[in-house]
Amino acid sequence: MEIEPGQVSLFVPPDWFDLMADGDDREATRVRCAEIIHRTYPNTPIDRREEFVDGLMECHERHLVDGALMYGVITAPLPRTGDQAVWQVQAGVVAVPSTPEEVDLGALMSRVFDARFKERVAYVERFTTEMGIGFGFLSQPLVPVPEDWKGEVPAGLRTGLAGALACSPQGGKGLLVVGTCLNPDQVRELAALVAVIAGNSVFVSEAPLDSE
């Protein structure tokens, strides 16, 4: 199914750092990455900061090729516990069947992530969005550990995985927002952020439904 070109108004926090905001303007992206790295690690040697920027640019290239609309990274203490959050959130447009109520998001996400995480999505919920309907999921899947990492990371390593799909009741296209967190115990907080982004974002060519 082809998706018509268009625009999405993404609902994100005001201080959100979106790696994809400059599109394919790599020079502008590198300038913004260098600025955020300098502000985050002001006392780190310059050559080390350049390595961090190079890493962000590699992520930018990969997500640009994959067609991602947004890719954000959060590294901040959580207000509730003070624990450090290390989250990655990305979003893209996907084709949705004409009867989205029949979408089994658990099965869909399992097909997408089975090769990597080897487990089904644990929990799926339906909710209302500005586009009409939404489906959210969260899980704490096991992460395969590369052979050269064994002994350096604990056995049974898990991550937090959350996502939400928002779309019109008529289907056609939808916004899929997916987040991962290094600490699986933070998956509910991550899921809340993902649901807020998906639930309040809209395709600008479509008027949001009346919420009253």
Short mmCIF file of N, CA, C and O in Angstrom, two decimals, residues 2-55:
data_model
loop_
_atom_site.label_atom_id
_atom_site.label_comp_id
_atom_site.label_asym_id
_atom_site.label_seq_id
_atom_site.Cartn_x
_atom_site.Cartn_y
_atom_site.Cartn_z
N GLU A 2 0.64 2.17 -0.95
CA GLU A 2 1.42 3.40 -1.02
C GLU A 2 0.82 4.44 -0.07
O GLU A 2 -0.38 4.49 0.16
N ILE A 3 1.70 5.29 0.48
CA ILE A 3 1.28 6.35 1.37
C ILE A 3 1.50 7.69 0.66
O ILE A 3 2.62 7.96 0.21
N GLU A 4 0.46 8.48 0.57
CA GLU A 4 0.59 9.77 -0.10
C GLU A 4 1.52 10.69 0.68
O GLU A 4 1.50 10.70 1.92
N PRO A 5 2.34 11.49 -0.02
CA PRO A 5 3.21 12.45 0.66
C PRO A 5 2.38 13.46 1.45
O PRO A 5 1.26 13.80 1.07
N GLY A 6 2.92 13.95 2.53
CA GLY A 6 2.21 14.93 3.35
C GLY A 6 3.10 15.41 4.49
O GLY A 6 4.33 15.25 4.45
N GLN A 7 2.48 16.00 5.49
CA GLN A 7 3.20 16.51 6.63
C GLN A 7 2.52 16.07 7.92
O GLN A 7 1.32 15.82 7.95
N VAL A 8 3.32 15.97 8.97
CA VAL A 8 2.82 15.60 10.29
C VAL A 8 3.19 16.69 11.28
O VAL A 8 4.33 17.17 11.29
N SER A 9 2.22 17.11 12.08
CA SER A 9 2.48 18.02 13.19
C SER A 9 2.73 17.17 14.42
O SER A 9 1.80 16.60 15.00
N LEU A 10 4.01 17.05 14.81
CA LEU A 10 4.38 16.18 15.92
C LEU A 10 4.25 16.92 17.25
O LEU A 10 4.72 18.05 17.40
N PHE A 11 3.63 16.27 18.21
CA PHE A 11 3.46 16.84 19.54
C PHE A 11 4.60 16.31 20.43
O PHE A 11 4.61 15.14 20.81
N VAL A 12 5.57 17.17 20.72
CA VAL A 12 6.72 16.77 21.53
C VAL A 12 7.00 17.84 22.58
O VAL A 12 6.53 18.98 22.45
N PRO A 13 7.76 17.51 23.64
CA PRO A 13 8.11 18.51 24.65
C PRO A 13 8.83 19.70 24.03
O PRO A 13 9.52 19.56 23.00
N PRO A 14 8.71 20.90 24.62
CA PRO A 14 9.30 22.11 24.03
C PRO A 14 10.82 22.06 23.92
O PRO A 14 11.40 22.71 23.06
N ASP A 15 11.48 21.31 24.80
CA ASP A 15 12.94 21.22 24.76
C ASP A 15 13.42 19.95 24.07
O ASP A 15 14.55 19.52 24.25
N TRP A 16 12.55 19.36 23.26
CA TRP A 16 12.85 18.09 22.60
C TRP A 16 13.97 18.26 21.58
O TRP A 16 13.96 19.18 20.77
N PHE A 17 14.97 17.37 21.63
CA PHE A 17 16.04 17.39 20.63
C PHE A 17 15.75 16.31 19.60
O PHE A 17 15.88 15.12 19.88
N ASP A 18 15.34 16.74 18.41
CA ASP A 18 15.00 15.82 17.33
C ASP A 18 16.16 15.77 16.34
O ASP A 18 16.44 16.75 15.66
N LEU A 19 16.78 14.63 16.27
CA LEU A 19 17.93 14.46 15.38
C LEU A 19 17.55 14.64 13.92
O LEU A 19 18.38 15.00 13.10
N MET A 20 16.26 14.42 13.58
CA MET A 20 15.83 14.44 12.19
C MET A 20 15.23 15.79 11.78
O MET A 20 14.73 15.93 10.67
N ALA A 21 15.29 16.80 12.64
CA ALA A 21 14.59 18.07 12.38
C ALA A 21 15.08 18.78 11.12
O ALA A 21 14.32 19.52 10.50
N ASP A 22 16.33 18.56 10.74
CA ASP A 22 16.88 19.25 9.56
C ASP A 22 16.80 18.41 8.29
O ASP A 22 17.37 18.79 7.26
N GLY A 23 16.12 17.27 8.36
CA GLY A 23 15.99 16.43 7.17
C GLY A 23 17.34 15.97 6.68
O GLY A 23 18.17 15.47 7.45
N ASP A 24 17.59 16.15 5.37
CA ASP A 24 18.85 15.67 4.80
C ASP A 24 19.95 16.75 4.80
O ASP A 24 20.98 16.58 4.15
N ASP A 25 19.74 17.84 5.54
CA ASP A 25 20.78 18.88 5.67
C ASP A 25 21.77 18.42 6.73
O ASP A 25 21.64 18.72 7.93
N ARG A 26 22.77 17.67 6.31
CA ARG A 26 23.70 17.06 7.24
C ARG A 26 24.55 18.10 7.98
O ARG A 26 24.91 17.91 9.14
N GLU A 27 24.90 19.19 7.30
CA GLU A 27 25.71 20.22 7.94
C GLU A 27 24.96 20.86 9.11
O GLU A 27 25.51 21.04 10.20
N ALA A 28 23.68 21.19 8.88
CA ALA A 28 22.87 21.78 9.95
C ALA A 28 22.68 20.79 11.09
O ALA A 28 22.71 21.17 12.27
N THR A 29 22.51 19.52 10.75
CA THR A 29 22.34 18.49 11.77
C THR A 29 23.59 18.38 12.63
O THR A 29 23.52 18.29 13.86
N ARG A 30 24.75 18.39 12.00
CA ARG A 30 26.01 18.26 12.76
C ARG A 30 26.21 19.47 13.69
O ARG A 30 26.68 19.30 14.82
N VAL A 31 25.84 20.66 13.22
CA VAL A 31 25.98 21.85 14.07
C VAL A 31 25.11 21.70 15.31
O VAL A 31 25.55 21.98 16.43
N ARG A 32 23.87 21.26 15.13
CA ARG A 32 22.98 21.09 16.29
C ARG A 32 23.48 19.99 17.21
O ARG A 32 23.41 20.11 18.44
N CYS A 33 23.97 18.89 16.64
CA CYS A 33 24.50 17.79 17.46
C CYS A 33 25.71 18.25 18.28
O CYS A 33 25.83 17.92 19.46
N ALA A 34 26.59 19.01 17.64
CA ALA A 34 27.78 19.50 18.34
C ALA A 34 27.37 20.41 19.49
O ALA A 34 27.97 20.36 20.58
N GLU A 35 26.34 21.22 19.28
CA GLU A 35 25.88 22.13 20.32
C GLU A 35 25.32 21.37 21.51
O GLU A 35 25.63 21.66 22.67
N ILE A 36 24.46 20.36 21.24
CA ILE A 36 23.85 19.61 22.34
C ILE A 36 24.89 18.79 23.08
O ILE A 36 24.83 18.65 24.31
N ILE A 37 25.87 18.25 22.38
CA ILE A 37 26.93 17.49 23.04
C ILE A 37 27.79 18.41 23.90
O ILE A 37 28.16 18.06 25.03
N HIS A 38 28.10 19.60 23.41
CA HIS A 38 28.89 20.55 24.20
C HIS A 38 28.15 20.96 25.47
O HIS A 38 28.75 21.05 26.55
N ARG A 39 26.84 21.20 25.35
CA ARG A 39 26.05 21.60 26.53
C ARG A 39 25.90 20.45 27.51
O ARG A 39 25.85 20.67 28.72
N THR A 40 25.85 19.23 27.00
CA THR A 40 25.66 18.07 27.87
C THR A 40 26.97 17.63 28.54
O THR A 40 26.98 17.21 29.70
N TYR A 41 28.08 17.73 27.80
CA TYR A 41 29.38 17.29 28.31
C TYR A 41 30.42 18.41 28.18
O TYR A 41 31.39 18.29 27.44
N PRO A 42 30.22 19.53 28.90
CA PRO A 42 31.12 20.68 28.72
C PRO A 42 32.55 20.42 29.16
O PRO A 42 33.47 21.09 28.68
N ASN A 43 32.74 19.47 30.08
CA ASN A 43 34.08 19.22 30.61
C ASN A 43 34.78 18.04 29.93
O ASN A 43 35.88 17.67 30.32
N THR A 44 34.13 17.46 28.94
CA THR A 44 34.72 16.34 28.21
C THR A 44 35.68 16.87 27.15
O THR A 44 35.39 17.88 26.51
N PRO A 45 36.84 16.23 26.96
CA PRO A 45 37.79 16.68 25.94
C PRO A 45 37.14 16.82 24.57
O PRO A 45 36.23 16.05 24.22
N ILE A 46 37.61 17.77 23.80
CA ILE A 46 37.00 18.08 22.50
C ILE A 46 37.00 16.86 21.57
O ILE A 46 36.01 16.59 20.89
N ASP A 47 38.12 16.11 21.54
CA ASP A 47 38.17 14.97 20.63
C ASP A 47 37.14 13.91 21.01
O ASP A 47 36.56 13.25 20.14
N ARG A 48 36.91 13.77 22.31
CA ARG A 48 35.90 12.81 22.76
C ARG A 48 34.50 13.28 22.39
O ARG A 48 33.67 12.49 21.96
N ARG A 49 34.25 14.58 22.52
CA ARG A 49 32.95 15.12 22.12
C ARG A 49 32.72 14.92 20.63
O ARG A 49 31.60 14.65 20.19
N GLU A 50 33.77 15.04 19.83
CA GLU A 50 33.64 14.83 18.39
C GLU A 50 33.23 13.39 18.09
O GLU A 50 32.47 13.13 17.15
N GLU A 51 33.72 12.46 18.90
CA GLU A 51 33.33 11.06 18.73
C GLU A 51 31.84 10.89 19.01
O GLU A 51 31.14 10.14 18.32
N PHE A 52 31.34 11.59 20.05
CA PHE A 52 29.91 11.54 20.35
C PHE A 52 29.09 12.09 19.18
O PHE A 52 28.05 11.52 18.81
N VAL A 53 29.57 13.20 18.62
CA VAL A 53 28.86 13.80 17.48
C VAL A 53 28.87 12.85 16.29
O VAL A 53 27.85 12.68 15.61
N ASP A 54 30.00 12.20 16.06
CA ASP A 54 30.08 11.23 14.96
C ASP A 54 29.05 10.12 15.16
O ASP A 54 28.41 9.66 14.19
N GLY A 55 28.89 9.68 16.41
CA GLY A 55 27.91 8.64 16.70
C GLY A 55 26.48 9.08 16.41
O GLY A 55 25.69 8.32 15.82
#
